[in-house]
Short mmCIF file of N, CA and C in Angstrom, two decimals:
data_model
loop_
_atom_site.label_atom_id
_atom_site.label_comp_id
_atom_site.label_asym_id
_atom_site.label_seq_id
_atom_site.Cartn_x
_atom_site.Cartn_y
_atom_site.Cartn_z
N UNK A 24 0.81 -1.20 0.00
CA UNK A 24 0.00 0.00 0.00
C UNK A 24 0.84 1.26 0.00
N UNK A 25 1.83 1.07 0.80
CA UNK A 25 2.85 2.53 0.92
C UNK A 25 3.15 3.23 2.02
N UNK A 26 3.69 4.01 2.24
CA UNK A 26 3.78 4.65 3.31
C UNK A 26 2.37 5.84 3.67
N UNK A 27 1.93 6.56 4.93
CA UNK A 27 1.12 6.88 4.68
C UNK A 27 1.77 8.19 4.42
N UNK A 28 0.92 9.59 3.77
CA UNK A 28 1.43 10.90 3.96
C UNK A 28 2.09 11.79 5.30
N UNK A 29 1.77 11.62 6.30
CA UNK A 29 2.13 12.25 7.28
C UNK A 29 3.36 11.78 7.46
N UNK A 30 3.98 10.67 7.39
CA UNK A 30 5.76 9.79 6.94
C UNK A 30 6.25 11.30 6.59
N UNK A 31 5.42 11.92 5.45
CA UNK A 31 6.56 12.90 4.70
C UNK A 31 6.61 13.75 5.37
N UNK A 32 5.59 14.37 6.36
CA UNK A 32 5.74 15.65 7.11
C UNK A 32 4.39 16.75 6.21
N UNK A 33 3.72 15.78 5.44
CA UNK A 33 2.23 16.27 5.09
C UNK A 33 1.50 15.98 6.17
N UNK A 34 0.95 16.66 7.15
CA UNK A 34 0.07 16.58 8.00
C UNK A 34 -1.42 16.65 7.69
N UNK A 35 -2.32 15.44 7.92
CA UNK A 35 -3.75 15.19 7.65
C UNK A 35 -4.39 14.36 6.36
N UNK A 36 -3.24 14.17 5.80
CA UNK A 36 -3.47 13.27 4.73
C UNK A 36 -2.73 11.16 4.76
N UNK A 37 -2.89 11.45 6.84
CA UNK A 37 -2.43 10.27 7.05
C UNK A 37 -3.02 8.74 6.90
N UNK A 38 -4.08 9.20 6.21
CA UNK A 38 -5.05 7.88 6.02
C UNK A 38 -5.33 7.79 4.92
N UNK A 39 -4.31 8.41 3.77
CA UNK A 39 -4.57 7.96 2.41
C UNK A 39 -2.73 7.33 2.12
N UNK A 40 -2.45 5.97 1.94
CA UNK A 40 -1.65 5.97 1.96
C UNK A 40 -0.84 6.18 0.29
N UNK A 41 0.49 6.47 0.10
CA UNK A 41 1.20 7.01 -0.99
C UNK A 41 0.35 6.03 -2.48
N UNK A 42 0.32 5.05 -1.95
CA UNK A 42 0.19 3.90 -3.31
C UNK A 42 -1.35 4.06 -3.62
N UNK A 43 -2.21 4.44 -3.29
CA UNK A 43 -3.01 4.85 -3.54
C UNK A 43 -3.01 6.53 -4.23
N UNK A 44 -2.21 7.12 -4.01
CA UNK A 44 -2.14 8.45 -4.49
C UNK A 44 -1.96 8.01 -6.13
N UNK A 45 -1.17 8.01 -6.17
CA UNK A 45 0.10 7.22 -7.06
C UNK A 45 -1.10 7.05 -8.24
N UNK A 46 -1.60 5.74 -7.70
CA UNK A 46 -2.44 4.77 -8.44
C UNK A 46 -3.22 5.29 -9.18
N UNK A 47 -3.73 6.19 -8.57
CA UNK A 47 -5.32 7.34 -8.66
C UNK A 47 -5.18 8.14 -9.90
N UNK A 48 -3.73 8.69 -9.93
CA UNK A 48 -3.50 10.16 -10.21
C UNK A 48 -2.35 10.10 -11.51
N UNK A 49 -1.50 8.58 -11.44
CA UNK A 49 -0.65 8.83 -12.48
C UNK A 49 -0.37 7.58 -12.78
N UNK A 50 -0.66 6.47 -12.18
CA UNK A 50 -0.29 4.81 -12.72
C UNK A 50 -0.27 4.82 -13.78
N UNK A 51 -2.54 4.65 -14.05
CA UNK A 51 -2.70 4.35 -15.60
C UNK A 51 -3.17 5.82 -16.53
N UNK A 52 -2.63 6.87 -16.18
CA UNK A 52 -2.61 8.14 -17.15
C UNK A 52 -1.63 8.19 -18.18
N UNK A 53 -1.81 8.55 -19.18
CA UNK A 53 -0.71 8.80 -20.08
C UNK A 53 -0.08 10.21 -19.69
N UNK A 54 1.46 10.01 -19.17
CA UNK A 54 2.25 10.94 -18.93
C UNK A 54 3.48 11.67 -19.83
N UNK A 55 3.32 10.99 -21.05
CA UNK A 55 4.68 10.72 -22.28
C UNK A 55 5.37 12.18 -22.52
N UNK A 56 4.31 13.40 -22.48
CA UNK A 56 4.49 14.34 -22.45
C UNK A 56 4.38 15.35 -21.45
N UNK A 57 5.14 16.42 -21.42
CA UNK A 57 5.08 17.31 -20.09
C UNK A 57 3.42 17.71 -19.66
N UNK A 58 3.35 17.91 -20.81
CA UNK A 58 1.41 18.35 -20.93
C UNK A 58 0.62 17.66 -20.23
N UNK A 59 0.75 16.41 -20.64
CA UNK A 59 -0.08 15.11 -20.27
C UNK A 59 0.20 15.13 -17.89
N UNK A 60 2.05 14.86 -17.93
CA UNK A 60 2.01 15.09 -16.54
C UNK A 60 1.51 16.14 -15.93
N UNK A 61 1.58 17.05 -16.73
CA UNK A 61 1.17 18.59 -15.67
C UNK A 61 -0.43 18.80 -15.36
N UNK A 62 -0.97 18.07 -16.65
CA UNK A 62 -2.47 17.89 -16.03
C UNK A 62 -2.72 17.04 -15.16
N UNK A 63 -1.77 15.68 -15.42
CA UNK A 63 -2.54 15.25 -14.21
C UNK A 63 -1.83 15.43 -12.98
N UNK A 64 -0.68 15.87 -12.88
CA UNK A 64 -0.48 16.94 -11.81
C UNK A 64 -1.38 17.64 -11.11
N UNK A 65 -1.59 18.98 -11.57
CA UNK A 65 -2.36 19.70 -11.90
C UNK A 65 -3.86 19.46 -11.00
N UNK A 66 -4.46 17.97 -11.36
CA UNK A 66 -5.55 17.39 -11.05
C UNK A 66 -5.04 16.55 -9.22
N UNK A 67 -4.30 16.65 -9.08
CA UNK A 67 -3.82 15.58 -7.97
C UNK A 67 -3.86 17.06 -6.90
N UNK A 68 -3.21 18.01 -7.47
CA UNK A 68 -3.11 19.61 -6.71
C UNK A 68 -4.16 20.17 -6.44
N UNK A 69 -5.33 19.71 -7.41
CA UNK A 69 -6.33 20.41 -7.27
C UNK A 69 -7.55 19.64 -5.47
N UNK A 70 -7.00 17.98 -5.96
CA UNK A 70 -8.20 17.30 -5.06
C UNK A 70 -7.03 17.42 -3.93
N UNK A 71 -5.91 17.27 -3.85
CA UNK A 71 -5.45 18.10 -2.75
C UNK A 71 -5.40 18.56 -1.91
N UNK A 72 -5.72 19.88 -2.29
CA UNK A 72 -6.30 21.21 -1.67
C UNK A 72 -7.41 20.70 -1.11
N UNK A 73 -8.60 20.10 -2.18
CA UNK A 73 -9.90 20.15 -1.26
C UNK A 73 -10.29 19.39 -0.62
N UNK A 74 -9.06 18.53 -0.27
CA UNK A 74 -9.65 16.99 1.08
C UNK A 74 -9.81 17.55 2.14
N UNK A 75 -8.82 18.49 2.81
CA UNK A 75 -8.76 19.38 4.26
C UNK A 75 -9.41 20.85 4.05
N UNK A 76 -10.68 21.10 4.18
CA UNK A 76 -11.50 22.25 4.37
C UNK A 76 -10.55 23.11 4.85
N UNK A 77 -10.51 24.13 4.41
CA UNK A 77 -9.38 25.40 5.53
C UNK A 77 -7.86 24.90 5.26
N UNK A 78 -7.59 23.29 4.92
CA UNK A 78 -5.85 23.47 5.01
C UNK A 78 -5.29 23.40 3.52
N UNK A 79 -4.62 23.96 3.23
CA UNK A 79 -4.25 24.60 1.75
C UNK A 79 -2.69 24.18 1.83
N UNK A 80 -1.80 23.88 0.42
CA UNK A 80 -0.64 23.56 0.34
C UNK A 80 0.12 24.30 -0.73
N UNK A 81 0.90 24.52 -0.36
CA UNK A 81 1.75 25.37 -1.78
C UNK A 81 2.60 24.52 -2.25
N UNK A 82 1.87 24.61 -3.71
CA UNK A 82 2.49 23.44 -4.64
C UNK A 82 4.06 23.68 -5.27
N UNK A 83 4.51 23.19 -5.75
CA UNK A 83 5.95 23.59 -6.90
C UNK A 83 5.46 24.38 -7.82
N UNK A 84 6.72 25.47 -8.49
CA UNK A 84 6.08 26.42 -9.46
C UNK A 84 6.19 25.48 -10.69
N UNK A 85 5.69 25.78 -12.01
CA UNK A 85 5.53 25.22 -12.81
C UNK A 85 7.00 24.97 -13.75
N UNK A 86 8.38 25.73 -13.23
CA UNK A 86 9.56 25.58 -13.64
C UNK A 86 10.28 24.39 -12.97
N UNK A 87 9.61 23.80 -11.49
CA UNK A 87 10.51 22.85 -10.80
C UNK A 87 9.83 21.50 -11.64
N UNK A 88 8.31 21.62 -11.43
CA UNK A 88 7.83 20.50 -12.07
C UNK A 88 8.36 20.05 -13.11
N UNK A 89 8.52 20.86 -14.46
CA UNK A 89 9.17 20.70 -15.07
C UNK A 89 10.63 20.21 -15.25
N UNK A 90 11.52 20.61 -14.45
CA UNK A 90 12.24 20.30 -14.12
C UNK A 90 12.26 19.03 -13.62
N UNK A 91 11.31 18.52 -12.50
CA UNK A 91 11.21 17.25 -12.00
C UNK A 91 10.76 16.23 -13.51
N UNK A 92 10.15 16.59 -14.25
CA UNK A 92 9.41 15.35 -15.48
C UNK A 92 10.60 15.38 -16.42
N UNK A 93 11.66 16.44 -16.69
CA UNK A 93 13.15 16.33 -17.56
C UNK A 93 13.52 15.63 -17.12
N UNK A 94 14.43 15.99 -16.10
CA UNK A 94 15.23 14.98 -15.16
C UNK A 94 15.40 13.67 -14.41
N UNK A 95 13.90 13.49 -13.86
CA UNK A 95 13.42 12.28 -13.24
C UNK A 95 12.53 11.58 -14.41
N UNK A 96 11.18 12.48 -14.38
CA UNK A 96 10.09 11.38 -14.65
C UNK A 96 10.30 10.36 -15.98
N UNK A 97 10.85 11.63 -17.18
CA UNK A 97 10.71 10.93 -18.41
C UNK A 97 11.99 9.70 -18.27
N UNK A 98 13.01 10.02 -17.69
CA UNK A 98 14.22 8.93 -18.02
C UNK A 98 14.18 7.72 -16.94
N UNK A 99 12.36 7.40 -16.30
CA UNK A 99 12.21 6.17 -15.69
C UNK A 99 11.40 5.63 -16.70
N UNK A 100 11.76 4.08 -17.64
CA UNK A 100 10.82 4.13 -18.42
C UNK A 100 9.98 2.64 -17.45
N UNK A 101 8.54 2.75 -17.72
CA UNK A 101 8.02 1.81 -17.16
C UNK A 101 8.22 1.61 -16.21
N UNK A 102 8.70 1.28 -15.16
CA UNK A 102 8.85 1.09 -13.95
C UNK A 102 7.88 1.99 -12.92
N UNK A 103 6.78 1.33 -12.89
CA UNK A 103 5.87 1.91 -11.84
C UNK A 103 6.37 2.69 -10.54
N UNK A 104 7.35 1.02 -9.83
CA UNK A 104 7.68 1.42 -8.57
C UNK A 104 8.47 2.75 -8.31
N UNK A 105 10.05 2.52 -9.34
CA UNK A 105 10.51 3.58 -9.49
C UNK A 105 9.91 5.14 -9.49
N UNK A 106 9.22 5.38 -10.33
CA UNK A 106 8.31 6.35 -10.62
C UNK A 106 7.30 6.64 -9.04
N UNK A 107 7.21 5.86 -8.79
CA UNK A 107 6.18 6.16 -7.58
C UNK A 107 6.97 6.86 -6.34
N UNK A 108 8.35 6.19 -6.03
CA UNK A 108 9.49 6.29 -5.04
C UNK A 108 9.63 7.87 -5.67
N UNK A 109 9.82 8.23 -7.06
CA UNK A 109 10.53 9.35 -7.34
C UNK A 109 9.42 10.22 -7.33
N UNK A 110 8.22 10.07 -7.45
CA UNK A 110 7.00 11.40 -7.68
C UNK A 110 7.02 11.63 -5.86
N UNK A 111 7.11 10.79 -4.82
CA UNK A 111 6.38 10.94 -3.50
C UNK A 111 8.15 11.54 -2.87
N UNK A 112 8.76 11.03 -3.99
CA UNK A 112 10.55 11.96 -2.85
C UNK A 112 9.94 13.17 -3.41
N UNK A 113 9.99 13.49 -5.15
CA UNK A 113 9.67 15.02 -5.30
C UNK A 113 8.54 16.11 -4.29
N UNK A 114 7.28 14.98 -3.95
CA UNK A 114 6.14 16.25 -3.47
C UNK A 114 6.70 16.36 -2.05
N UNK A 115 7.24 15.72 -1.02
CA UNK A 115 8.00 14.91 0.24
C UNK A 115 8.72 16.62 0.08
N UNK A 116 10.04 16.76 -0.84
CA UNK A 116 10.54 18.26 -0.79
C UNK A 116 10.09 19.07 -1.39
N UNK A 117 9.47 19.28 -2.25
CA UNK A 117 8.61 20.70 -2.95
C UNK A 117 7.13 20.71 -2.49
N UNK A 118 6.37 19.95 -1.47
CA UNK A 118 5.57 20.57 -0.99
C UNK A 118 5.12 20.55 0.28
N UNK A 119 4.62 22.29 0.57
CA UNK A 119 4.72 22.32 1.83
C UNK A 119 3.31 23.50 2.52
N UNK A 120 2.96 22.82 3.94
CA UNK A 120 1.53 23.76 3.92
C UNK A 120 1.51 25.44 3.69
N UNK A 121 0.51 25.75 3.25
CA UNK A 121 0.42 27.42 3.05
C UNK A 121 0.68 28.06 4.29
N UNK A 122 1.75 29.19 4.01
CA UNK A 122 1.41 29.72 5.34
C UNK A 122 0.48 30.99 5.68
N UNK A 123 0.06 31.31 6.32
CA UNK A 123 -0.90 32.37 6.72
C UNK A 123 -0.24 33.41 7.69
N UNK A 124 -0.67 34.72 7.53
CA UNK A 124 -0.38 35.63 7.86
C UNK A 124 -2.21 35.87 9.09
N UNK A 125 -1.69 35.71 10.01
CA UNK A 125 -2.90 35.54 11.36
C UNK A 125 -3.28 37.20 12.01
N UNK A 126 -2.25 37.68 11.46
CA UNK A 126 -2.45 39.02 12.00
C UNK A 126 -3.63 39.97 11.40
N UNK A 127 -3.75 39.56 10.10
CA UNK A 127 -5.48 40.46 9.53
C UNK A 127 -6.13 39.88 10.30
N UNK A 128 -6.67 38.61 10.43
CA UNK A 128 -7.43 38.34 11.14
C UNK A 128 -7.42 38.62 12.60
N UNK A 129 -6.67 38.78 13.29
CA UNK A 129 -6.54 39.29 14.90
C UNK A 129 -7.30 40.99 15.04
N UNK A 130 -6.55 41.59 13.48
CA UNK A 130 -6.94 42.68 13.91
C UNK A 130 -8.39 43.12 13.61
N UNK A 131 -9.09 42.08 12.17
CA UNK A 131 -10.63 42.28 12.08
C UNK A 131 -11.52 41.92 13.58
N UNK A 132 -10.92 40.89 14.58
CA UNK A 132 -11.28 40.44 15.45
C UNK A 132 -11.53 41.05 16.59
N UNK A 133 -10.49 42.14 16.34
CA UNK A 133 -10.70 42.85 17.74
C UNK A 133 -11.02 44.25 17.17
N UNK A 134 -11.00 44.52 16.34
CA UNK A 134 -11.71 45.58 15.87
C UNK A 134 -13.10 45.65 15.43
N UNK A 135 -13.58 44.75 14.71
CA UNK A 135 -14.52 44.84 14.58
C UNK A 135 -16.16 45.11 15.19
N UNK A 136 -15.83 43.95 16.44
CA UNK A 136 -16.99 44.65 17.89
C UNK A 136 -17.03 45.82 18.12
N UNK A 137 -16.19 46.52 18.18
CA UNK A 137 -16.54 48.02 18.61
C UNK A 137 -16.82 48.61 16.75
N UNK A 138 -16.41 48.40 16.16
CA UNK A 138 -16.65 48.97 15.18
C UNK A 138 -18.21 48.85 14.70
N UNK A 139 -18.59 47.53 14.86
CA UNK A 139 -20.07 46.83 15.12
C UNK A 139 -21.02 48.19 16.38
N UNK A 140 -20.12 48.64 16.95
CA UNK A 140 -21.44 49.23 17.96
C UNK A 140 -21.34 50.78 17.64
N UNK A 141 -19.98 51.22 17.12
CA UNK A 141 -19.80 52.55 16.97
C UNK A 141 -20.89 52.74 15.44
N UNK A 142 -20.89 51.59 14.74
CA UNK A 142 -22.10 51.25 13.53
C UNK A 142 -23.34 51.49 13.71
N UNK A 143 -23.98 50.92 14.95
CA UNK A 143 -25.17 50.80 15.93
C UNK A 143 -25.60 51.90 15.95
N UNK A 144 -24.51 52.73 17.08
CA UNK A 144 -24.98 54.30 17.72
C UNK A 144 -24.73 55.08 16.49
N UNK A 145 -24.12 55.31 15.55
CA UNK A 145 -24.43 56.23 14.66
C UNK A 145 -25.85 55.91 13.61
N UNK A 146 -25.87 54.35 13.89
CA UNK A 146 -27.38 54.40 13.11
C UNK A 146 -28.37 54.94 13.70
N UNK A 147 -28.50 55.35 14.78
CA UNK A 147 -29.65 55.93 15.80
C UNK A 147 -29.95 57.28 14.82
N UNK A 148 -29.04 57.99 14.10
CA UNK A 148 -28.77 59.34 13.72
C UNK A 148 -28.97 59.57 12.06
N UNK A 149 -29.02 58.24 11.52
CA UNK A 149 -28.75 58.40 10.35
C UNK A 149 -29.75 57.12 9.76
N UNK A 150 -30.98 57.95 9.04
CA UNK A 150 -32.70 57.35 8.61
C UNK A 150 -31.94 55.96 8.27
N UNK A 151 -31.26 56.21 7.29
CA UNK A 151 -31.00 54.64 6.42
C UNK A 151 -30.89 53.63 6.87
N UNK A 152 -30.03 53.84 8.08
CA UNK A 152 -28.94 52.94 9.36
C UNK A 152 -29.91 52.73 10.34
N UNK A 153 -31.20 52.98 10.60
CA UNK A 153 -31.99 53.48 11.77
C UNK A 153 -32.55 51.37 11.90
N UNK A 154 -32.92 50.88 10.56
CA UNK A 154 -33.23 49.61 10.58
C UNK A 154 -32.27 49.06 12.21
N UNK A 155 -31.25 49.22 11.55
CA UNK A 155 -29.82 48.41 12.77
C UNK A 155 -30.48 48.33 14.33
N UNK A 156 -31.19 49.24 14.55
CA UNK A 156 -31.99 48.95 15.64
C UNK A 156 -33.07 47.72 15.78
N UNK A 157 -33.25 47.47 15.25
CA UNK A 157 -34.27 46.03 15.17
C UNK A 157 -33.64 44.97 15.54
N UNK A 158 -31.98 44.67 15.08
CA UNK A 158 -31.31 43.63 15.73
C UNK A 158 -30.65 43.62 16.87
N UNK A 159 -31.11 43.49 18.21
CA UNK A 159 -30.10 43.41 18.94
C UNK A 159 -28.90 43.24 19.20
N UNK A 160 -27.76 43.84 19.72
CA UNK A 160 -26.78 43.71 20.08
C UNK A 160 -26.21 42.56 20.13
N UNK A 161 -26.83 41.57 21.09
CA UNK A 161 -26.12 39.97 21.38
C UNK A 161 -25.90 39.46 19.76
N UNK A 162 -26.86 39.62 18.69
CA UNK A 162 -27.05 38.76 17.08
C UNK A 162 -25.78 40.14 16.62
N UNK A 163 -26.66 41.45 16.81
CA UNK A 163 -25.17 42.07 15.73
C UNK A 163 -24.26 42.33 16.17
N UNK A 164 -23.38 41.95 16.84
CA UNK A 164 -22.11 42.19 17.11
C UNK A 164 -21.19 40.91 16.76
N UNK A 165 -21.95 39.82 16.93
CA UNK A 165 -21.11 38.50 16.85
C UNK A 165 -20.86 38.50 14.77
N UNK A 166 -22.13 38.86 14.54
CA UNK A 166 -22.04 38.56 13.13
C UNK A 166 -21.41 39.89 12.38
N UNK A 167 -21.70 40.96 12.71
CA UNK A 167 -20.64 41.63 12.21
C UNK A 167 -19.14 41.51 12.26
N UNK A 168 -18.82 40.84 13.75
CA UNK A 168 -17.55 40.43 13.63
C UNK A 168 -16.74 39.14 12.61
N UNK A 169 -18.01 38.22 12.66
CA UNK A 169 -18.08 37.35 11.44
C UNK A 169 -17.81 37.84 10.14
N UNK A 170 -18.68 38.51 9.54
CA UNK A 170 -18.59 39.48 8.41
C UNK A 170 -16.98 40.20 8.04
N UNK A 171 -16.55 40.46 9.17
CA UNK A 171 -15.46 41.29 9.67
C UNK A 171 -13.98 40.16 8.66
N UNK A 172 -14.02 39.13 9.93
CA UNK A 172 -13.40 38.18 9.82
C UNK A 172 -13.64 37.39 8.36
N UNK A 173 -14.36 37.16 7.77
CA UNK A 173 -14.61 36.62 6.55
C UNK A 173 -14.37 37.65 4.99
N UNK A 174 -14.36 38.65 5.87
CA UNK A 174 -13.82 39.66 4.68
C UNK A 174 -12.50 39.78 4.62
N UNK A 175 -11.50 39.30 5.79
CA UNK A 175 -9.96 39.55 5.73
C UNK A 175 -9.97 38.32 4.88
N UNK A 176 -10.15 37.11 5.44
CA UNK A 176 -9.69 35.86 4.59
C UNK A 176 -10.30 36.07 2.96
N UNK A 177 -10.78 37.18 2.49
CA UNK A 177 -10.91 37.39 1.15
C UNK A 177 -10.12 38.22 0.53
N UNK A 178 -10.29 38.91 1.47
CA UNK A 178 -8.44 40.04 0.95
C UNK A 178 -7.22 38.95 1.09
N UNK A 179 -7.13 38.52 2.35
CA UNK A 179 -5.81 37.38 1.87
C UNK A 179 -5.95 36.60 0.63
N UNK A 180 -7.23 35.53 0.39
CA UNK A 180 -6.57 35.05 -0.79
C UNK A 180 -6.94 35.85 -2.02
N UNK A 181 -7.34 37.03 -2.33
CA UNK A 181 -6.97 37.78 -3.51
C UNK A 181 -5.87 38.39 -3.59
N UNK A 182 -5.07 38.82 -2.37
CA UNK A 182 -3.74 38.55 -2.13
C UNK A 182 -2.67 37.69 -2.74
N UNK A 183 -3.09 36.68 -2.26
CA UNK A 183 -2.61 35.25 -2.33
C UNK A 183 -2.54 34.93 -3.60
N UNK A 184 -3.82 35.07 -4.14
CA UNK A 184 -3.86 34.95 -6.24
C UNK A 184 -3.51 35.64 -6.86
N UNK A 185 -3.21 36.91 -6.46
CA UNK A 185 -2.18 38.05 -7.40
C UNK A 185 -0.53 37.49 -7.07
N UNK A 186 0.18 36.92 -6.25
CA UNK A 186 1.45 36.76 -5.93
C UNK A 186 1.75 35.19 -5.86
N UNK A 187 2.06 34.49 -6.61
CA UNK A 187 1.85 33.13 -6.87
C UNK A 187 3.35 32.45 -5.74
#
C-alpha cells in the first residue's frame, strides 16, 4: 500500500496511503508528455487542496515540475515502482503547507466589535442605518464580527492569487 502521507511531514493526509495516491493520479494516465504530466499533476493539486476544508498547500512552481518530469520522470521508463518512489521523494521536498499571515485576522477580530457598535450608535442618527436597531446587540455584534473576519480571509486570498 505505501507509506502513509504524514511519513513525509504532510500533515492530515495520514489515512490515504502514498500507493493509492500514485495509483489514482498517475499509474494508468498517459504521462509521455510534459502536458499530459502537468495535467494530471495539476488534477492531484487540485483534489489536494480540497480533502482538508481550511488546510491549503503550496504546490511547486511550474519551472521545478518541469524540471522534476526532464530529469526524473521521463528517463524512468516503465517502472511503476521507481516512478512512484521518485514522484512521492519530489512532493516529500517541494511541498509544503500554506502559510498564513494571522495578524489580519486578529486585527478584524478585535476591531470589529466596537466597530459593530460605533455602527449601531451612529445608526440611531442616520434614517438609512436606523433599521440596525431592530437587531439586537447579542445577534449584531457577533455577526458583524463574522462578516469582519470573513472579509480579511478574502483580501488574503486575492492577495494570495495576485502573488503566486
Amino acid at each position: 500500500m505505501g507509506l502513509a502521507f504524514s511519513a513525509f511531514g504532510l500533515p492530515g493526509w495520514s489515512s490515504i496511503p502514498t500507493g493509492q495516491v500514485y495509483d489514482q493520479y498517475f499509474k494508468d494516465k498517459k504521462t509521455d508528455t510534459f502536458t499530459d504530466f502537468h495535467l494530471a499533476y495539476v488534477e492531484f493539486c487540485k483534489d489536494f487542496n480540497t480533502v482538508l476544508p481550511g488546510q491549503d498547500f503550496d504546490t511547486p512552481s511550474i519551472d521545478q515540475i518541469r524540471k522534476f518530469y526532464d530529469d526524473t520522470w521521463k528517463k524512468i521508463e516503465g517502472d511503476d515502482a521507481k516512478k512512484k518512489a521518485a514522484f512521492m521523494d519530489f512532493i516529500r521536498k517541494e511541498v509544503s503547507e500554506a502559510s498564513v499571515d494571522d495578524s489580519l485576522f486578529i486585527m478584524a477580530g478585535l476591531a470589529a466589535p466596537a466597530g459593530a457598535v460605533v455602527l449601531k450608535k451612529t445608526g440611531q442618527s442616520i434614517p438609512q442605518l436606523k433599521r440596525l436597531d431592530l437587531v439586537p446587540n447579542v445577534l449584531f455584534v457577533p455577526l458583524f464580527t463574522l462578516a469582519a473576519i470573513m472579509g480579511a480571509t478574502a483580501v488574503q486570498m486575492k492577495q494570495k492569487s495576485k502573488h503566486p
